[in-house]
PDB file of C-alpha atoms in Angstrom:
ATOM      1  CA  MET A 964      91.683  77.460 114.845  1.00  0.00           C
ATOM      2  CA  ASN A 965      88.476  79.304 113.863  1.00  0.00           C
ATOM      3  CA  ASN A 966      85.701  76.790 113.192  1.00  0.00           C
ATOM      4  CA  THR A 967      82.995  79.404 112.661  1.00  0.00           C
ATOM      5  CA  PRO A 968      81.187  78.696 109.374  1.00  0.00           C
ATOM      6  CA  LEU A 969      82.132  81.095 106.618  1.00  0.00           C
ATOM      7  CA  ALA A 970      79.534  83.749 105.893  1.00  0.00           C
ATOM      8  CA  PRO A 971      77.510  83.604 102.696  1.00  0.00           C
ATOM      9  CA  VAL A 972      78.311  86.287 100.134  1.00  0.00           C
ATOM     10  CA  THR A 973      76.441  87.601  97.107  1.00  0.00           C
ATOM     11  CA  VAL A 974      78.203  89.141  94.116  1.00  0.00           C
ATOM     12  CA  ILE A 975      76.156  91.252  91.719  1.00  0.00           C
ATOM     13  CA  GLY A 976      77.882  92.148  88.460  1.00  0.00           C
ATOM     14  CA  LEU A 977      79.938  89.523  86.666  1.00  0.00           C
ATOM     15  CA  GLY A 978      82.260  91.316  84.347  1.00  0.00           C
ATOM     16  CA  LEU A 979      85.885  90.205  84.441  1.00  0.00           C
ATOM     17  CA  MET A 980      86.415  91.773  87.862  1.00  0.00           C
ATOM     18  CA  GLY A 981      83.113  90.574  89.293  1.00  0.00           C
ATOM     19  CA  GLN A 982      83.879  87.036  88.187  1.00  0.00           C
ATOM     20  CA  ALA A 983      87.272  87.261  89.869  1.00  0.00           C
ATOM     21  CA  LEU A 984      85.676  88.492  93.117  1.00  0.00           C
ATOM     22  CA  ALA A 985      83.116  85.683  93.154  1.00  0.00           C
ATOM     23  CA  GLY A 986      85.809  83.151  92.298  1.00  0.00           C
ATOM     24  CA  ALA A 987      87.931  84.293  95.240  1.00  0.00           C
ATOM     25  CA  PHE A 988      85.013  83.918  97.651  1.00  0.00           C
ATOM     26  CA  LEU A 989      84.331  80.426  96.328  1.00  0.00           C
ATOM     27  CA  LYS A 990      87.973  79.426  96.608  1.00  0.00           C
ATOM     28  CA  ALA A 991      88.019  80.623 100.212  1.00  0.00           C
ATOM     29  CA  GLY A 992      84.993  78.473 100.998  1.00  0.00           C
ATOM     30  CA  HIS A 993      82.267  81.092 101.263  1.00  0.00           C
ATOM     31  CA  PRO A 994      78.807  80.051 100.080  1.00  0.00           C
ATOM     32  CA  THR A 995      78.533  82.376  97.084  1.00  0.00           C
ATOM     33  CA  THR A 996      75.438  83.571  95.244  1.00  0.00           C
ATOM     34  CA  VAL A 997      75.843  85.372  91.925  1.00  0.00           C
ATOM     35  CA  TRP A 998      73.655  87.454  89.645  1.00  0.00           C
ATOM     36  CA  ASN A 999      74.278  89.176  86.336  1.00  0.00           C
ATOM     37  CA  ARG A1000      71.973  90.675  83.746  1.00  0.00           C
ATOM     38  CA  THR A1001      73.513  88.347  81.167  1.00  0.00           C
ATOM     39  CA  SER A1002      73.090  85.076  83.059  1.00  0.00           C
ATOM     40  CA  SER A1003      75.561  83.116  80.932  1.00  0.00           C
ATOM     41  CA  LYS A1004      78.405  85.031  82.574  1.00  0.00           C
ATOM     42  CA  ALA A1005      77.666  83.044  85.724  1.00  0.00           C
ATOM     43  CA  ASP A1006      78.099  79.627  84.060  1.00  0.00           C
ATOM     44  CA  ARG A1007      81.742  79.081  84.998  1.00  0.00           C
ATOM     45  CA  LEU A1008      81.112  80.173  88.576  1.00  0.00           C
ATOM     46  CA  VAL A1009      78.042  77.967  88.885  1.00  0.00           C
ATOM     47  CA  ALA A1010      80.103  75.033  87.644  1.00  0.00           C
ATOM     48  CA  ALA A1011      82.589  75.845  90.435  1.00  0.00           C
ATOM     49  CA  GLY A1012      79.860  75.794  93.087  1.00  0.00           C
ATOM     50  CA  ALA A1013      78.212  79.198  93.044  1.00  0.00           C
ATOM     51  CA  ARG A1014      74.441  79.488  93.395  1.00  0.00           C
ATOM     52  CA  PRO A1015      72.778  81.463  90.585  1.00  0.00           C
ATOM     53  CA  ALA A1016      70.036  83.816  91.746  1.00  0.00           C
ATOM     54  CA  PRO A1017      67.060  84.107  89.375  1.00  0.00           C
ATOM     55  CA  THR A1018      66.448  87.767  90.317  1.00  0.00           C
ATOM     56  CA  VAL A1019      68.275  90.646  91.950  1.00  0.00           C
ATOM     57  CA  GLY A1020      65.887  90.380  94.901  1.00  0.00           C
ATOM     58  CA  ASP A1021      66.765  86.716  95.348  1.00  0.00           C
ATOM     59  CA  ALA A1022      70.463  87.575  95.193  1.00  0.00           C
ATOM     60  CA  LEU A1023      70.103  90.173  97.952  1.00  0.00           C
ATOM     61  CA  ALA A1024      68.060  87.818 100.106  1.00  0.00           C
ATOM     62  CA  ALA A1025      70.652  85.036  99.907  1.00  0.00           C
ATOM     63  CA  GLY A1026      72.773  86.464 102.720  1.00  0.00           C
ATOM     64  CA  PRO A1027      73.644  89.561 104.728  1.00  0.00           C
ATOM     65  CA  LEU A1028      76.538  90.719 102.531  1.00  0.00           C
ATOM     66  CA  THR A1029      76.290  91.819  98.901  1.00  0.00           C
ATOM     67  CA  ILE A1030      79.229  92.934  96.778  1.00  0.00           C
ATOM     68  CA  LEU A1031      78.411  95.251  93.875  1.00  0.00           C
ATOM     69  CA  CYS A1032      80.778  95.434  90.905  1.00  0.00           C
ATOM     70  CA  LEU A1033      78.886  97.239  88.168  1.00  0.00           C
ATOM     71  CA  THR A1034      79.634  99.591  85.279  1.00  0.00           C
ATOM     72  CA  ASP A1035      78.947 102.803  87.192  1.00  0.00           C
ATOM     73  CA  TYR A1036      76.826 104.289  89.977  1.00  0.00           C
ATOM     74  CA  ASP A1037      73.898 104.861  87.629  1.00  0.00           C
ATOM     75  CA  ALA A1038      73.825 101.103  87.073  1.00  0.00           C
ATOM     76  CA  VAL A1039      73.640 100.599  90.850  1.00  0.00           C
ATOM     77  CA  TYR A1040      70.608 102.875  91.133  1.00  0.00           C
ATOM     78  CA  GLU A1041      68.936 101.366  88.077  1.00  0.00           C
ATOM     79  CA  LEU A1042      69.364  97.852  89.410  1.00  0.00           C
ATOM     80  CA  LEU A1043      68.586  98.389  93.086  1.00  0.00           C
ATOM     81  CA  GLY A1044      66.366 101.442  92.881  1.00  0.00           C
ATOM     82  CA  PRO A1045      62.935  99.947  92.125  1.00  0.00           C
ATOM     83  CA  ASP A1046      60.525  99.926  95.073  1.00  0.00           C
ATOM     84  CA  GLU A1047      60.143  96.156  95.001  1.00  0.00           C
ATOM     85  CA  ILE A1048      63.857  95.732  95.798  1.00  0.00           C
ATOM     86  CA  ASP A1049      64.086  95.493  99.583  1.00  0.00           C
ATOM     87  CA  LEU A1050      67.436  96.632 100.980  1.00  0.00           C
ATOM     88  CA  THR A1051      66.395  96.697 104.622  1.00  0.00           C
ATOM     89  CA  GLY A1052      69.075  95.146 106.813  1.00  0.00           C
ATOM     90  CA  THR A1053      71.365  94.398 103.878  1.00  0.00           C
ATOM     91  CA  THR A1054      75.038  95.329 103.838  1.00  0.00           C
ATOM     92  CA  LEU A1055      76.134  96.646 100.451  1.00  0.00           C
ATOM     93  CA  ILE A1056      79.797  96.920  99.598  1.00  0.00           C
ATOM     94  CA  ASN A1057      80.087  98.862  96.392  1.00  0.00           C
ATOM     95  CA  LEU A1058      83.301  98.191  94.478  1.00  0.00           C
ATOM     96  CA  THR A1059      82.045 100.080  91.428  1.00  0.00           C
ATOM     97  CA  SER A1060      84.440 102.788  90.236  1.00  0.00           C
ATOM     98  CA  GLY A1061      83.359 106.396  90.636  1.00  0.00           C
ATOM     99  CA  SER A1062      84.065 109.707  92.323  1.00  0.00           C
ATOM    100  CA  SER A1063      84.147 110.530  96.017  1.00  0.00           C
ATOM    101  CA  GLY A1064      80.999 112.605  95.606  1.00  0.00           C
ATOM    102  CA  GLN A1065      79.177 109.691  94.029  1.00  0.00           C
ATOM    103  CA  ALA A1066      80.293 107.445  96.883  1.00  0.00           C
ATOM    104  CA  ARG A1067      78.905 109.830  99.506  1.00  0.00           C
ATOM    105  CA  GLU A1068      75.625 110.216  97.625  1.00  0.00           C
ATOM    106  CA  ALA A1069      75.311 106.435  97.320  1.00  0.00           C
ATOM    107  CA  ALA A1070      75.856 106.050 101.062  1.00  0.00           C
ATOM    108  CA  GLU A1071      73.020 108.485 101.771  1.00  0.00           C
ATOM    109  CA  TRP A1072      70.791 106.706  99.252  1.00  0.00           C
ATOM    110  CA  ALA A1073      71.537 103.309 100.818  1.00  0.00           C
ATOM    111  CA  ALA A1074      70.794 104.639 104.312  1.00  0.00           C
ATOM    112  CA  ARG A1075      67.412 105.934 103.161  1.00  0.00           C
ATOM    113  CA  ARG A1076      66.683 102.456 101.826  1.00  0.00           C
ATOM    114  CA  GLY A1077      67.588 100.844 105.149  1.00  0.00           C
ATOM    115  CA  ALA A1078      70.912  99.343 104.057  1.00  0.00           C
ATOM    116  CA  ARG A1079      74.363  99.489 105.617  1.00  0.00           C
ATOM    117  CA  TYR A1080      76.937 100.676 103.104  1.00  0.00           C
ATOM    118  CA  LEU A1081      80.667 100.655 102.458  1.00  0.00           C
ATOM    119  CA  ASP A1082      82.277 102.094  99.374  1.00  0.00           C
ATOM    120  CA  GLY A1083      85.422 100.542  98.022  1.00  0.00           C
ATOM    121  CA  ALA A1084      88.143 100.607  95.397  1.00  0.00           C
ATOM    122  CA  ILE A1085      90.018  97.726  93.839  1.00  0.00           C
ATOM    123  CA  MET A1086      93.710  98.416  93.262  1.00  0.00           C
ATOM    124  CA  ALA A1087      94.389  95.259  91.278  1.00  0.00           C
ATOM    125  CA  ILE A1088      93.732  93.483  88.001  1.00  0.00           C
ATOM    126  CA  PRO A1089      91.331  90.517  87.933  1.00  0.00           C
ATOM    127  CA  SER A1090      94.079  87.901  87.934  1.00  0.00           C
ATOM    128  CA  GLY A1091      95.454  89.293  91.199  1.00  0.00           C
ATOM    129  CA  ILE A1092      92.203  89.024  93.145  1.00  0.00           C
ATOM    130  CA  GLY A1093      92.465  86.519  95.961  1.00  0.00           C
ATOM    131  CA  THR A1094      96.186  87.145  96.468  1.00  0.00           C
ATOM    132  CA  ALA A1095      98.030  89.437  98.865  1.00  0.00           C
ATOM    133  CA  ASP A1096      98.990  91.639  95.906  1.00  0.00           C
ATOM    134  CA  ALA A1097      95.374  92.716  95.448  1.00  0.00           C
ATOM    135  CA  VAL A1098      94.793  95.845  97.521  1.00  0.00           C
ATOM    136  CA  ILE A1099      91.122  96.476  98.285  1.00  0.00           C
ATOM    137  CA  LEU A1100      90.274  99.771  99.966  1.00  0.00           C
ATOM    138  CA  HIS A1101      87.092 100.371 101.976  1.00  0.00           C
ATOM    139  CA  SER A1102      85.554 103.482 103.496  1.00  0.00           C
ATOM    140  CA  GLY A1103      82.485 103.948 105.658  1.00  0.00           C
ATOM    141  CA  PRO A1104      81.489 102.989 109.207  1.00  0.00           C
ATOM    142  CA  GLN A1105      84.190 101.059 111.063  1.00  0.00           C
ATOM    143  CA  GLN A1106      81.693  98.659 112.623  1.00  0.00           C
ATOM    144  CA  VAL A1107      80.291  97.678 109.230  1.00  0.00           C
ATOM    145  CA  TYR A1108      83.787  96.946 107.939  1.00  0.00           C
ATOM    146  CA  GLU A1109      84.737  94.943 111.022  1.00  0.00           C
ATOM    147  CA  ALA A1110      81.567  92.867 110.792  1.00  0.00           C
ATOM    148  CA  HIS A1111      82.621  91.588 107.357  1.00  0.00           C
ATOM    149  CA  GLU A1112      86.408  91.898 107.447  1.00  0.00           C
ATOM    150  CA  ARG A1113      86.928  88.133 107.578  1.00  0.00           C
ATOM    151  CA  ALA A1114      84.912  87.605 104.399  1.00  0.00           C
ATOM    152  CA  LEU A1115      86.477  90.550 102.606  1.00  0.00           C
ATOM    153  CA  ALA A1116      89.962  89.224 103.340  1.00  0.00           C
ATOM    154  CA  ALA A1117      89.266  86.485 100.793  1.00  0.00           C
ATOM    155  CA  LEU A1118      89.749  89.116  98.091  1.00  0.00           C
ATOM    156  CA  GLY A1119      93.264  90.206  99.015  1.00  0.00           C
ATOM    157  CA  THR A1120      94.865  92.772 101.294  1.00  0.00           C
ATOM    158  CA  VAL A1121      91.949  94.764 102.679  1.00  0.00           C
ATOM    159  CA  THR A1122      92.184  98.137 104.378  1.00  0.00           C
ATOM    160  CA  HIS A1123      89.649 100.385 106.084  1.00  0.00           C
ATOM    161  CA  LEU A1124      90.484 104.043 105.436  1.00  0.00           C
ATOM    162  CA  GLY A1125      87.960 105.811 107.629  1.00  0.00           C
ATOM    163  CA  ALA A1126      84.340 106.747 108.126  1.00  0.00           C
ATOM    164  CA  ASP A1127      84.147 109.124 105.135  1.00  0.00           C
ATOM    165  CA  HIS A1128      82.556 107.070 102.347  1.00  0.00           C
ATOM    166  CA  GLY A1129      84.479 109.078  99.737  1.00  0.00           C
ATOM    167  CA  LEU A1130      87.970 108.132 100.897  1.00  0.00           C
ATOM    168  CA  ALA A1131      88.300 104.918  98.891  1.00  0.00           C
ATOM    169  CA  SER A1132      87.499 106.747  95.649  1.00  0.00           C
ATOM    170  CA  LEU A1133      89.924 109.538  96.521  1.00  0.00           C
ATOM    171  CA  TYR A1134      92.707 107.039  97.200  1.00  0.00           C
ATOM    172  CA  ASP A1135      91.843 105.334  93.931  1.00  0.00           C
ATOM    173  CA  VAL A1136      92.266 108.444  91.784  1.00  0.00           C
ATOM    174  CA  ALA A1137      95.337 109.495  93.773  1.00  0.00           C
ATOM    175  CA  GLY A1138      96.847 106.123  92.927  1.00  0.00           C
ATOM    176  CA  LEU A1139      95.970 106.609  89.263  1.00  0.00           C
ATOM    177  CA  ALA A1140      97.724 109.980  89.336  1.00  0.00           C
ATOM    178  CA  MET A1141     100.848 108.236  90.607  1.00  0.00           C
ATOM    179  CA  MET A1142     100.595 105.445  88.049  1.00  0.00           C
ATOM    180  CA  TRP A1143     100.158 107.662  85.003  1.00  0.00           C
ATOM    181  CA  SER A1144     102.756 110.169  86.164  1.00  0.00           C
ATOM    182  CA  VAL A1145     105.400 107.485  86.629  1.00  0.00           C
ATOM    183  CA  LEU A1146     104.559 105.870  83.289  1.00  0.00           C
ATOM    184  CA  ASN A1147     104.554 109.203  81.459  1.00  0.00           C
ATOM    185  CA  ALA A1148     107.936 110.126  82.925  1.00  0.00           C
ATOM    186  CA  TRP A1149     109.310 106.760  81.835  1.00  0.00           C
ATOM    187  CA  LEU A1150     107.892 107.215  78.339  1.00  0.00           C
ATOM    188  CA  GLN A1151     109.479 110.682  78.094  1.00  0.00           C
ATOM    189  CA  GLY A1152     112.866 109.250  79.021  1.00  0.00           C
ATOM    190  CA  THR A1153     112.414 106.279  76.712  1.00  0.00           C
ATOM    191  CA  ALA A1154     111.571 108.568  73.800  1.00  0.00           C
ATOM    192  CA  LEU A1155     114.738 110.587  74.470  1.00  0.00           C
ATOM    193  CA  LEU A1156     117.013 107.561  74.630  1.00  0.00           C
ATOM    194  CA  ARG A1157     115.522 105.958  71.532  1.00  0.00           C
ATOM    195  CA  THR A1158     116.941 108.855  69.517  1.00  0.00           C
ATOM    196  CA  ALA A1159     120.390 107.543  70.453  1.00  0.00           C
ATOM    197  CA  GLY A1160     119.541 103.924  69.641  1.00  0.00           C
ATOM    198  CA  VAL A1161     118.882 102.825  73.244  1.00  0.00           C
ATOM    199  CA  ASP A1162     115.891 100.505  73.390  1.00  0.00           C
ATOM    200  CA  ALA A1163     113.211 100.554  76.091  1.00  0.00           C
ATOM    201  CA  ALA A1164     114.333  97.238  77.593  1.00  0.00           C
ATOM    202  CA  THR A1165     117.826  98.617  78.162  1.00  0.00           C
ATOM    203  CA  TYR A1166     116.557 101.793  79.821  1.00  0.00           C
ATOM    204  CA  ALA A1167     113.880 100.101  81.974  1.00  0.00           C
ATOM    205  CA  PRO A1168     116.189  98.777  84.764  1.00  0.00           C
ATOM    206  CA  PHE A1169     117.821 102.204  85.162  1.00  0.00           C
ATOM    207  CA  ALA A1170     114.396 103.892  85.216  1.00  0.00           C
ATOM    208  CA  ARG A1171     113.161 101.411  87.793  1.00  0.00           C
ATOM    209  CA  GLN A1172     116.131 102.223  90.047  1.00  0.00           C
ATOM    210  CA  ILE A1173     115.413 105.955  89.726  1.00  0.00           C
ATOM    211  CA  ALA A1174     111.717 105.449  90.500  1.00  0.00           C
ATOM    212  CA  ALA A1175     112.529 103.393  93.591  1.00  0.00           C
ATOM    213  CA  GLY A1176     114.987 106.018  94.785  1.00  0.00           C
ATOM    214  CA  VAL A1177     112.432 108.803  94.380  1.00  0.00           C
ATOM    215  CA  ALA A1178     109.856 106.699  96.240  1.00  0.00           C
ATOM    216  CA  ASP A1179     112.239 106.620  99.206  1.00  0.00           C
ATOM    217  CA  TRP A1180     112.038 110.413  99.399  1.00  0.00           C
ATOM    218  CA  LEU A1181     108.269 110.434  99.926  1.00  0.00           C
ATOM    219  CA  PRO A1182     108.125 110.016 103.737  1.00  0.00           C
ATOM    220  CA  GLY A1183     110.492 112.946 104.308  1.00  0.00           C
ATOM    221  CA  TYR A1184     108.749 115.093 101.720  1.00  0.00           C
ATOM    222  CA  ALA A1185     105.382 114.210 103.272  1.00  0.00           C
ATOM    223  CA  GLU A1186     106.662 115.441 106.626  1.00  0.00           C
ATOM    224  CA  GLN A1187     107.589 118.774 105.051  1.00  0.00           C
ATOM    225  CA  ILE A1188     104.140 119.108 103.453  1.00  0.00           C
ATOM    226  CA  ASP A1189     102.322 118.297 106.682  1.00  0.00           C
ATOM    227  CA  LYS A1190     104.453 120.809 108.602  1.00  0.00           C
ATOM    228  CA  GLY A1191     104.147 123.451 105.904  1.00  0.00           C
ATOM    229  CA  ALA A1192     107.916 124.017 105.965  1.00  0.00           C
ATOM    230  CA  PHE A1193     110.192 123.229 103.009  1.00  0.00           C
ATOM    231  CA  PRO A1194     113.877 123.730 103.870  1.00  0.00           C
ATOM    232  CA  ALA A1195     116.165 122.971 100.929  1.00  0.00           C
ATOM    233  CA  GLU A1196     117.928 119.968 102.453  1.00  0.00           C
ATOM    234  CA  VAL A1197     118.702 118.359  99.089  1.00  0.00           C
ATOM    235  CA  SER A1198     118.097 120.930  96.372  1.00  0.00           C
ATOM    236  CA  ALA A1199     116.340 124.279  96.019  1.00  0.00           C
ATOM    237  CA  LEU A1200     113.452 124.569  93.582  1.00  0.00           C
ATOM    238  CA  GLU A1201     115.304 127.212  91.544  1.00  0.00           C
ATOM    239  CA  THR A1202     118.109 124.684  91.024  1.00  0.00           C
ATOM    240  CA  ASP A1203     115.597 122.042  89.934  1.00  0.00           C
ATOM    241  CA  ALA A1204     114.081 124.565  87.492  1.00  0.00           C
ATOM    242  CA  ARG A1205     117.436 124.929  85.717  1.00  0.00           C
ATOM    243  CA  ALA A1206     117.571 121.156  85.275  1.00  0.00           C
ATOM    244  CA  MET A1207     114.006 121.236  83.922  1.00  0.00           C
ATOM    245  CA  GLU A1208     115.196 123.687  81.270  1.00  0.00           C
ATOM    246  CA  HIS A1209     117.929 121.222  80.265  1.00  0.00           C
ATOM    247  CA  LEU A1210     115.245 118.543  79.813  1.00  0.00           C
ATOM    248  CA  ILE A1211     113.218 120.850  77.568  1.00  0.00           C
ATOM    249  CA  GLU A1212     116.272 121.861  75.525  1.00  0.00           C
ATOM    250  CA  GLU A1213     117.381 118.250  75.051  1.00  0.00           C
ATOM    251  CA  SER A1214     113.886 117.158  74.040  1.00  0.00           C
ATOM    252  CA  GLU A1215     113.680 119.964  71.473  1.00  0.00           C
ATOM    253  CA  ALA A1216     117.151 119.194  70.107  1.00  0.00           C
ATOM    254  CA  VAL A1217     116.363 115.543  69.390  1.00  0.00           C
ATOM    255  CA  GLY A1218     112.793 116.112  68.217  1.00  0.00           C
ATOM    256  CA  VAL A1219     110.943 114.706  71.215  1.00  0.00           C
ATOM    257  CA  ASN A1220     107.650 116.096  72.564  1.00  0.00           C
ATOM    258  CA  THR A1221     108.157 118.820  75.181  1.00  0.00           C
ATOM    259  CA  GLU A1222     104.617 119.134  76.583  1.00  0.00           C
ATOM    260  CA  LEU A1223     105.293 117.216  79.814  1.00  0.00           C
ATOM    261  CA  PRO A1224     108.585 118.923  80.765  1.00  0.00           C
ATOM    262  CA  ARG A1225     107.115 122.331  79.888  1.00  0.00           C
ATOM    263  CA  LEU A1226     104.157 121.680  82.196  1.00  0.00           C
ATOM    264  CA  ILE A1227     106.497 120.747  85.041  1.00  0.00           C
ATOM    265  CA  LYS A1228     108.648 123.826  84.394  1.00  0.00           C
ATOM    266  CA  ALA A1229     105.603 126.138  84.253  1.00  0.00           C
ATOM    267  CA  MET A1230     104.443 125.011  87.704  1.00  0.00           C
ATOM    268  CA  ALA A1231     107.925 125.488  89.120  1.00  0.00           C
ATOM    269  CA  GLU A1232     108.176 128.961  87.610  1.00  0.00           C
ATOM    270  CA  ARG A1233     104.898 130.000  89.243  1.00  0.00           C
ATOM    271  CA  ALA A1234     106.160 128.821  92.632  1.00  0.00           C
ATOM    272  CA  ILE A1235     109.460 130.629  92.146  1.00  0.00           C
ATOM    273  CA  ALA A1236     107.617 133.825  91.161  1.00  0.00           C
ATOM    274  CA  ALA A1237     105.644 133.484  94.406  1.00  0.00           C
ATOM    275  CA  GLY A1238     108.898 133.555  96.358  1.00  0.00           C
ATOM    276  CA  HIS A1239     109.541 129.829  96.883  1.00  0.00           C
ATOM    277  CA  GLY A1240     112.662 129.399  94.730  1.00  0.00           C
ATOM    278  CA  GLY A1241     114.878 128.752  97.753  1.00  0.00           C
ATOM    279  CA  GLU A1242     112.673 126.011  99.155  1.00  0.00           C
ATOM    280  CA  GLN A1243     112.596 122.299  98.405  1.00  0.00           C
ATOM    281  CA  TYR A1244     110.553 120.643  95.647  1.00  0.00           C
ATOM    282  CA  PRO A1245     107.530 119.631  97.788  1.00  0.00           C
ATOM    283  CA  VAL A1246     106.643 123.331  98.077  1.00  0.00           C
ATOM    284  CA  LEU A1247     104.949 122.743  94.709  1.00  0.00           C
ATOM    285  CA  ILE A1248     102.058 121.240  96.711  1.00  0.00           C
ATOM    286  CA  GLU A1249     100.782 124.828  96.798  1.00  0.00           C
ATOM    287  CA  GLU A1250     100.530 124.814  93.001  1.00  0.00           C
ATOM    288  CA  PHE A1251      98.940 121.366  92.845  1.00  0.00           C
ATOM    289  CA  GLY A1252      96.418 122.467  95.436  1.00  0.00           C
ATOM    290  CA  LYS A1253      95.093 125.314  93.304  1.00  0.00           C
ATOM    291  CA  PRO A1254      92.264 124.926  90.760  1.00  0.00           C
ATOM    292  CA  HIS A1255      93.305 125.234  87.110  1.00  0.00           C
ATOM    293  CA  THR A1256      92.441 128.673  85.743  1.00  0.00           C
ATOM    294  CA  GLY A1257      93.894 128.497  82.257  1.00  0.00           C
TER     295      GLY A1257
END
């Protein structure tokens, strides 16, 4: 049994997510200091045992670890940038959403100010914070992460991705690409089936089974991508392209939008024109890896 006292934590930024983060630290037993520009947002947390800091400087001085959950990176600089704000010796963990470039720039800025810095991404909704379903990604120096891993675990399932401060943001947007792509594919299929009187609730279990089956392909497809070899073990891309044409034709016939299937088909056609028609679908990584020139 670990009887070491739990480390104090400061949370700056008390929107819905910031409140959830502070609440999880409190529930886990961490002495928690909070600050927000609109102080009334701290009322519920203060009633639950949090300590309100009168100023940002006081919030930073309350302990060695500060969690930032603000609107954007500009808000971070505006809040912590003034000369009177002393960041020396502080560990900042920035869970503010942004790009990988912004994360790397923020890490350099924090280092110049004498702070240790991790960037992070929250792959969860506020109600999931504090449960194992909340995935919290961190990137930056391993030793900084390890020094605070016990405290961070109060937020959910925490993972350190590597020393590159931009990795958490990259994983975040990669996850969003997956989320929107799956949802858009489901909406395309739902729109098709509605023309035949099939409601979304009826189609959803079938779609879920398809999505799970495709997810099972990912490890094998990833191996092909990493090796740079795409043998057609299941289906050749030129065969897939014919099925894509069926999807476009069916969508046109029943009056459903064809933008998404046409985009998919256009990428496949470019790969086939480049001589990859006999290879397996993951060969399209070459198309996804190119900048858009249209």
